[in-house]
Coordinates of C-alpha atoms in Angstrom, one line a residue:
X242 CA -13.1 6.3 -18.7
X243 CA -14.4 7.2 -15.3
X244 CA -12.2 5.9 -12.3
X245 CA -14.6 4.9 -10.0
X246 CA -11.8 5.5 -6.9
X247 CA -11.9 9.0 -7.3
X248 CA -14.9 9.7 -4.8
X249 CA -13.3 7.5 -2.6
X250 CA -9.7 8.9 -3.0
X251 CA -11.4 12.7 -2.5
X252 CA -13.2 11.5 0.9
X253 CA -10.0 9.9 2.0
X254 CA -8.0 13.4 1.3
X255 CA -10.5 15.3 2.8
X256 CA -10.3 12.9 6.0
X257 CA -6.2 13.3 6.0
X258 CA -6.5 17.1 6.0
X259 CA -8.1 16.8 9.4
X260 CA -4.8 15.8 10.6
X261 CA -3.0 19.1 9.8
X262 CA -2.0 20.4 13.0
X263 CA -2.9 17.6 15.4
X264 CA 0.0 16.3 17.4
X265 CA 1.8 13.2 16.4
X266 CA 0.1 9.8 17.6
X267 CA -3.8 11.5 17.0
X268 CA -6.0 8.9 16.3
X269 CA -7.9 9.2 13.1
X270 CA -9.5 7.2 10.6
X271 CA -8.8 7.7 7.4
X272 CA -10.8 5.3 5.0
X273 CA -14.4 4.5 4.4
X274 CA -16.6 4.3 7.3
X275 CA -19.3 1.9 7.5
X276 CA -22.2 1.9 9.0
X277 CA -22.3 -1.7 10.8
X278 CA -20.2 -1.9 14.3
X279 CA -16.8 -3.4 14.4
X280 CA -16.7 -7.2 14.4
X281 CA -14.4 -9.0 17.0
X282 CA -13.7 -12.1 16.7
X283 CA -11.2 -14.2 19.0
X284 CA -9.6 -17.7 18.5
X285 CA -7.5 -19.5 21.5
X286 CA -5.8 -22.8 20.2
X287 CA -3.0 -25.1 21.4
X288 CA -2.4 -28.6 19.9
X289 CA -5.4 -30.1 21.9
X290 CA -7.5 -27.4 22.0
X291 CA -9.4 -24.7 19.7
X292 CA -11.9 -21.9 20.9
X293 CA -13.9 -19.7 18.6
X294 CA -15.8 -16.3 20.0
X295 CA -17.4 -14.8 16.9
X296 CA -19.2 -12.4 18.8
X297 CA -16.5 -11.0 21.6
X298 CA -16.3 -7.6 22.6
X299 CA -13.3 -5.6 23.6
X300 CA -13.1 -6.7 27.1
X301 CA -12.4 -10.5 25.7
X302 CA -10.1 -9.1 23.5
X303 CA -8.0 -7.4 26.3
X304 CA -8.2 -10.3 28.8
X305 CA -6.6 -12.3 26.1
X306 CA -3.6 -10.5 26.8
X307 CA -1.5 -13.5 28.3
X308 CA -4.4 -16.1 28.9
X309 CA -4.0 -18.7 26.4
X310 CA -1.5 -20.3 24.8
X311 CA -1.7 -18.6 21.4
X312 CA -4.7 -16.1 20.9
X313 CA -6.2 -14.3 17.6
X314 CA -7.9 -11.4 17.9
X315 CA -9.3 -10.5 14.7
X316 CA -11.1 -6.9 14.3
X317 CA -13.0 -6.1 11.1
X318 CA -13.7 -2.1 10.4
X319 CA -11.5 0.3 12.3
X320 CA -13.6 3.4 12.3
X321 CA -14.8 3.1 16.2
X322 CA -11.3 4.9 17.2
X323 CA -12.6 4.6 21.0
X324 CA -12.1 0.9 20.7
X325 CA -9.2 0.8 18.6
X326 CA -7.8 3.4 21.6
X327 CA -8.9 0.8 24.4
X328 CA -7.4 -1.8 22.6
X329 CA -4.1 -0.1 21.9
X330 CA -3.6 1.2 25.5
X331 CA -3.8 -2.4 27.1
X332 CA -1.4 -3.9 24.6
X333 CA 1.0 -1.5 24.7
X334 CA 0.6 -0.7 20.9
X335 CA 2.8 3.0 20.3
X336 CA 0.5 5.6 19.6
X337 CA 2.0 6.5 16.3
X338 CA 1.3 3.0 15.2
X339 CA -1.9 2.8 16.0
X340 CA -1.8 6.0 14.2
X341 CA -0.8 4.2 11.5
X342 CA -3.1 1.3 11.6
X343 CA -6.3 3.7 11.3
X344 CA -4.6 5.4 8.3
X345 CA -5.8 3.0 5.2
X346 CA -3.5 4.4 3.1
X347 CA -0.3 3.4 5.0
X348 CA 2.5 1.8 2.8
X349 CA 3.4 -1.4 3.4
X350 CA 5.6 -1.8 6.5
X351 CA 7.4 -3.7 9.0
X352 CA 7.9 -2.5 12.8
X353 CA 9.6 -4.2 15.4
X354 CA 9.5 -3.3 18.9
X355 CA 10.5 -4.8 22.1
X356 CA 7.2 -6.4 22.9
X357 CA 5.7 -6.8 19.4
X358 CA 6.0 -6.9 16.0
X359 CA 3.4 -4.6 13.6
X360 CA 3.7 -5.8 10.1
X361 CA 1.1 -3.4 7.6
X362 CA -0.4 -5.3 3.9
X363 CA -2.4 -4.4 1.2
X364 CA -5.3 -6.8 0.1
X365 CA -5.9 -7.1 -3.2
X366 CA -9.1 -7.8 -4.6
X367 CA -11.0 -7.1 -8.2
X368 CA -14.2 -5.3 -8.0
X369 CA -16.6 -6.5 -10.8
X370 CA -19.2 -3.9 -10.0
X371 CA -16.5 -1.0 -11.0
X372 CA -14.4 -3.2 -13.3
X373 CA -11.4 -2.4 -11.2
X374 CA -8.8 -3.6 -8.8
X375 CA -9.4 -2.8 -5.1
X376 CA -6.9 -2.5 -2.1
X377 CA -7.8 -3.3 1.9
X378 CA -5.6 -2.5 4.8
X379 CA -4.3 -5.4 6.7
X380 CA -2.2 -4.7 9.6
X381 CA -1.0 -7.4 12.0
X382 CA 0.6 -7.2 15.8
X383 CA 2.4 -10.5 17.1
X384 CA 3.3 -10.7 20.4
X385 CA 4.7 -13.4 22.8
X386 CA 1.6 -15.5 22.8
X387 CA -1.1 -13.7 20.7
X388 CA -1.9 -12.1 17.1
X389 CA -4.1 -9.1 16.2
X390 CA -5.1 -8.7 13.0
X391 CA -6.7 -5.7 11.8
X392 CA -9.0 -5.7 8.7
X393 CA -10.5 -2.5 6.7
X394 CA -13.4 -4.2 6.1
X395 CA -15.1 -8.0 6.5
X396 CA -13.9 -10.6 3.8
X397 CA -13.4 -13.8 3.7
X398 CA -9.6 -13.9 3.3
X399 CA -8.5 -15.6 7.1
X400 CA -10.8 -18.7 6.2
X401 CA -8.2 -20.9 4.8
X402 CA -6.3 -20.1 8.0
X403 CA -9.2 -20.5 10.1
X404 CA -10.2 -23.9 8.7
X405 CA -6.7 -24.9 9.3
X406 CA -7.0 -24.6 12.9
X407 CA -10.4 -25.5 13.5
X408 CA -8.9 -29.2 11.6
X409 CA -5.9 -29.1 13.2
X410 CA -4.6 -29.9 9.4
X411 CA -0.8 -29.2 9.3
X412 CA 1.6 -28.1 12.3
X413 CA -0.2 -24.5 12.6
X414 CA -1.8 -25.8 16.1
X415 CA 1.4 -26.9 17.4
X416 CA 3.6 -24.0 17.1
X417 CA 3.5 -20.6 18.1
X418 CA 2.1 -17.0 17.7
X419 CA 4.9 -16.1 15.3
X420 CA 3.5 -19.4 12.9
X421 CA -0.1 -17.8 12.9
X422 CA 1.8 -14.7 12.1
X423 CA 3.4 -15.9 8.9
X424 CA 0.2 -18.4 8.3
X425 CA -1.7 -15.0 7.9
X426 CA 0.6 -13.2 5.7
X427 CA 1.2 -16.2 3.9
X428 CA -2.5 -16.6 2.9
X429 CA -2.5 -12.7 1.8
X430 CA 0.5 -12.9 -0.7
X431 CA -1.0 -16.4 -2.0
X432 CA -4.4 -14.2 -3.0
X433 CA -1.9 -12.0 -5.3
X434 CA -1.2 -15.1 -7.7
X435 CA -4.9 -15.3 -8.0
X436 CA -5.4 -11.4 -8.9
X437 CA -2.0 -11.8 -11.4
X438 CA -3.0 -14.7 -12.9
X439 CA -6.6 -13.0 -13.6
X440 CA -4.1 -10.5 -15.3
X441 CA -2.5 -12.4 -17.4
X442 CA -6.0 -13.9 -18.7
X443 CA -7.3 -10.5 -19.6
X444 CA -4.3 -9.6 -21.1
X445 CA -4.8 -12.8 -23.5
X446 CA -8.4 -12.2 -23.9
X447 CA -7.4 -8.3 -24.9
X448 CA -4.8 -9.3 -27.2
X449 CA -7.0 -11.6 -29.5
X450 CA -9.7 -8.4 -29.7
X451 CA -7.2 -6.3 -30.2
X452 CA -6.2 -8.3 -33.4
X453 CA -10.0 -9.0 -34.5
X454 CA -11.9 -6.0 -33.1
X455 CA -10.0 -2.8 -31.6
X456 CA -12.1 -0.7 -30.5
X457 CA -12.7 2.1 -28.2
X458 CA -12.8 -0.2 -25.4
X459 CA -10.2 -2.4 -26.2
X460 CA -8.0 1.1 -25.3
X461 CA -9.7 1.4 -22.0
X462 CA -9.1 -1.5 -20.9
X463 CA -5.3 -1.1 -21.7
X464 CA -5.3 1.9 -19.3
X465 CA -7.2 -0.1 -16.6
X466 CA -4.6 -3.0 -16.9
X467 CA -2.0 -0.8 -16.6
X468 CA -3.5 1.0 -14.0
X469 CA -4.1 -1.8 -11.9
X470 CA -0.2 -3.1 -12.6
X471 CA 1.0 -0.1 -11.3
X472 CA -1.0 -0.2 -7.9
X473 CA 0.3 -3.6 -8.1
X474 CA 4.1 -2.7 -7.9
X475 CA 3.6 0.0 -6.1
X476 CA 2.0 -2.5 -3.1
X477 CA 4.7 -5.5 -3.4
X478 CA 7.8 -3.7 -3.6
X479 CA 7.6 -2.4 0.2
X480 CA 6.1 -5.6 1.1
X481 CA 9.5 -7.4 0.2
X482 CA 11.5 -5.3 1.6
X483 CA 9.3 -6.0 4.9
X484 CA 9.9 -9.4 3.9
X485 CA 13.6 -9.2 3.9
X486 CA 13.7 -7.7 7.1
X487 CA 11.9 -10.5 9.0
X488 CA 13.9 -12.8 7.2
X489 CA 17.0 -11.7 8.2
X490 CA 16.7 -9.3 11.2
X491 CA 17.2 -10.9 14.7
X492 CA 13.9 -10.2 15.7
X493 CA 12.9 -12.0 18.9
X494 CA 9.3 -13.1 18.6
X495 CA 10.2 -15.1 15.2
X496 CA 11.9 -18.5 15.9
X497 CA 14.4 -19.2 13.9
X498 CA 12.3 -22.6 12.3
X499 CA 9.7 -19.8 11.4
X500 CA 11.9 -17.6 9.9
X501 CA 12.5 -19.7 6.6
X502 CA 8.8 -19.6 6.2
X503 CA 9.4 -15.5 5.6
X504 CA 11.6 -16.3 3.1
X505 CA 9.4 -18.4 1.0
X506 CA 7.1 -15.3 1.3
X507 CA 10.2 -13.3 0.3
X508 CA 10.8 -15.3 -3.0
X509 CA 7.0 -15.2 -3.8
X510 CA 6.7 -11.7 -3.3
X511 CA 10.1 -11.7 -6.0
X512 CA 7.9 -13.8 -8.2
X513 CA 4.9 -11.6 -8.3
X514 CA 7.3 -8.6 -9.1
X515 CA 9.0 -10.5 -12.2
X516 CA 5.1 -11.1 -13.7
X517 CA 4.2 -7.8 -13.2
X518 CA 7.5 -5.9 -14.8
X519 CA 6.8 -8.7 -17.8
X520 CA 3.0 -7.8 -17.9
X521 CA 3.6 -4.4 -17.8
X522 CA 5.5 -5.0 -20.7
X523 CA 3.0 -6.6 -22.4
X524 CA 0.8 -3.9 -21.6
X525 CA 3.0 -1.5 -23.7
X526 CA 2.9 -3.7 -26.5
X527 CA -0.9 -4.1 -26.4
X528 CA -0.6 -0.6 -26.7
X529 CA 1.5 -0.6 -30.1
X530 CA -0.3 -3.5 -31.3
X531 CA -3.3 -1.5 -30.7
X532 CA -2.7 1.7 -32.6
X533 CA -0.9 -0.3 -35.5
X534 CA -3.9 -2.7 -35.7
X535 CA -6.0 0.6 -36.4
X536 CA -3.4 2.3 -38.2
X537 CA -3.8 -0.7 -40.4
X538 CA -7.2 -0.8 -40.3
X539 CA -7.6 2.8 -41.3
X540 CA -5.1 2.3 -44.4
X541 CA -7.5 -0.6 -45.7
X542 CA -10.2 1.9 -45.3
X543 CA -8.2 4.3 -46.9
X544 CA -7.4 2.3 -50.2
X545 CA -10.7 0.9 -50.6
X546 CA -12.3 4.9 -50.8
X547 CA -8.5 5.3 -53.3
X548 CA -9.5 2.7 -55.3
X549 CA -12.9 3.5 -55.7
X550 CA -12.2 7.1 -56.3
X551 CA -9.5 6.1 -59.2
X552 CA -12.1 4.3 -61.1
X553 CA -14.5 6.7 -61.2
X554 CA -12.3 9.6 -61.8
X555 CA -12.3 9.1 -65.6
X556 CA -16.1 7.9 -65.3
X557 CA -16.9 11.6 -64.0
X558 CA -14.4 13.2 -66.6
X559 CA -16.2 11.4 -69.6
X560 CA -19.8 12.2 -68.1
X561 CA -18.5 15.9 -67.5
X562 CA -17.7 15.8 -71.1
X563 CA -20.9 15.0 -72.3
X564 CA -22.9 16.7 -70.4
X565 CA -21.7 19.7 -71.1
X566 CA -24.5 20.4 -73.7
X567 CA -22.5 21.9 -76.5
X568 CA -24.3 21.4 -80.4
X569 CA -21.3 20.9 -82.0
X570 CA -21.0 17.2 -80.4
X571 CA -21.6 15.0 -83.6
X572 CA -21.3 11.9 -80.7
X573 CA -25.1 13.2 -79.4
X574 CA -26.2 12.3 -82.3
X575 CA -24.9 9.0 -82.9
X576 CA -28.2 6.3 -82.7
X577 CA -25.7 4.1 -80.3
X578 CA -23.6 7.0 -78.6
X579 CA -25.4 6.2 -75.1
X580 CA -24.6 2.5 -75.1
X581 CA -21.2 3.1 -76.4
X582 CA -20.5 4.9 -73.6
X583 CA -21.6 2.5 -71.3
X584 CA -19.2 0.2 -72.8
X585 CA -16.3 2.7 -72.7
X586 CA -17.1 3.3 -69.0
X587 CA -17.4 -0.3 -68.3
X588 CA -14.1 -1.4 -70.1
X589 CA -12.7 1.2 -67.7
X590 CA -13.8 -0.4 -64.5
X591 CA -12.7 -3.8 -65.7
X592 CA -9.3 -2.7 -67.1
X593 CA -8.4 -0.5 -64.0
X594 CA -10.0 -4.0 -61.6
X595 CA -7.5 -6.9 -63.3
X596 CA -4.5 -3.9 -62.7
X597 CA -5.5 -3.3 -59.1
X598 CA -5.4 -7.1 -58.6
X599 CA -2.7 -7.8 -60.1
X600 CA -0.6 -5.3 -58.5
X601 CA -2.3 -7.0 -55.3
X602 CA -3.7 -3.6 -54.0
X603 CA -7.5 -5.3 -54.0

């Protein structure tokens, strides 16, 4: 089956060899460039108050530095590295992590530094064009009063956050940057349930084909399932280990009434890891079920053509016989030889029938 990430994986390579040699702290992007301009978008909110700038440019970004009470600055496509620089520079960001940032490939990772906190994801979403699971790089910086996040690409993902605040639903717009910190995570990890539980219903779907039709593509889409749970694990076990270190390290930006929220995330995160190890179980079993179901299917084919082949094994012999045009056969002579033998040969077929079925092999 063609993976349809292997352009993309290539480009990506080709864009990390570019590297070789730089010093450390270079910035480079490595991911998929588009074509459209970064997006800024800023939100300043306090409990009485809530600002939206869809359209704000750097400059609004860095005066946002310590201005408002709590400020989002959220930046969709990272290519422009000039910006990302500007940006980085003001807030203090080390160059190695913004190093970081622009690399889309980045494992999942926590950071904490004296002024900030850099916290790198992996957004999960399914591709129905390419039948295949995607991943996005989300990387966060919370500061005293203010949140960048950092998006490979535009999606739709902050919304539920977004409407939060523009609402004032919940205690979001009453507590602090760290709160909108964990509030943005939180709504990342929730989107996993939603990609494993679409998992699980494929797996379902693939099991009852598998038991009434396994074909060629029932076996494809094993591989693709299991491909997709491996990128799974291999996203969420870093990202609970980044998990546990929020939880429990004393880091100075998270309150301690915001920490317990990180270890809600932390038991999700367990959660998602227990479905996946027990899909990817089921997965191997598809995959047995699979090649015994045509195993099986292959044996009934094979005892059909045995069965048909027995009865007409002494058909042909008593054909051969007679047709092998000798004088001396007084039975070619016989005014009813041809219809006796049709009898003979029929007796045959019925006889050898009722012992097939009663041996229960038909």
């Amino acid at each position: 089956m063609k993976n349809p990430h292997t352009k993309k994986q290539s480009t990506r390579k080709k864009k990390v060899s570019q590297k070789t040699g730089l010093p450390p702290g270079s910035m480079i992007f490595i991911g998929d460039k588009h074509e459209e301009a970064p997006e800024l978008t800023i939100i300043d909110y306090d409990s009485s108050k809530f600002e939206a700038n869809a359209n704000a440019t750097v400059q609004d970004a860095m005066a946002r530095k310590d201005a408002a009470p709590v400020s989002w600055i959220n930046i969709d496509q990272l290519h422009d590295v000039e910006l990302m620089e500007k940006l980085g520079n003001h807030y203090e960001i080390h160059p190695l992590l913004m190093e970081d940032i622009l690399n889309t490939d980045l494992r999942p990772k926590v950071e904490d530094e004296d002024d900030y906190v850099m916290l790198s994801l992996k957004m999960l979403n399914y591709s129905e064009q390419h039948d295949s699971l995607t991943t996005d790089q989300i990387s966060l910086i919370l500061g005293k009063n203010y949140v960048i996040s950092f998006k490979e690409k535009p999606d739709t993902v902050f919304e539920p956050v977004i409407n939060r605040l523009s609402s004032s639903k919940g205690t979001i717009r009453s507590r602090g940057a760290d709160y909108l910190f964990y509030a943005l995570t939180d709504v990342i990890i929730d989107n996993y349930f939603t990609i494993i539980e679409n998992i699980g219903n494929d797996l379902e779907k693939l099991e009852d084909r598998i038991f009434n039709q396994p074909g060629e593509d029932a076996l494809q889409e094993i591989h693709r399932l299991k491909g997709d749970l491996l990128q799974i694990r291999r996203i969420t076990y870093p990202i609970r280990e980044s998990m546990r270190k929020l939880e429990n390290d004393e880091i100075e930006l998270i309150e301690d009434k915001t920490r317990k929220y990180f270890t809600d995330i932390y038991e999700h995160i367990t959660q998602i890891i227990e479905t996946i190890e027990s899909y990817r179980e089921t997965v191997s079993g598809l995959k047995d079920l699979y090649l015994s179901s045509i195993s099986f299917r292959m044996n009934k084919v094979m005892q059909v053509l045995t069965i048909i082949a027995t009865i007409f094994i002494p058909l042909t012999f008593l054909v051969g016989v007679y047709g092998m045009n000798f004088d001396n056969m007084p039975e070619l002579h016989w005014k009813y030889a041809y219809f006796i033998l049709w009898g003979i040969m029929i007796s045959i077929v019925v006889i050898l029938a009722f012992f097939f079925k009663k041996k229960k092999w038909i």
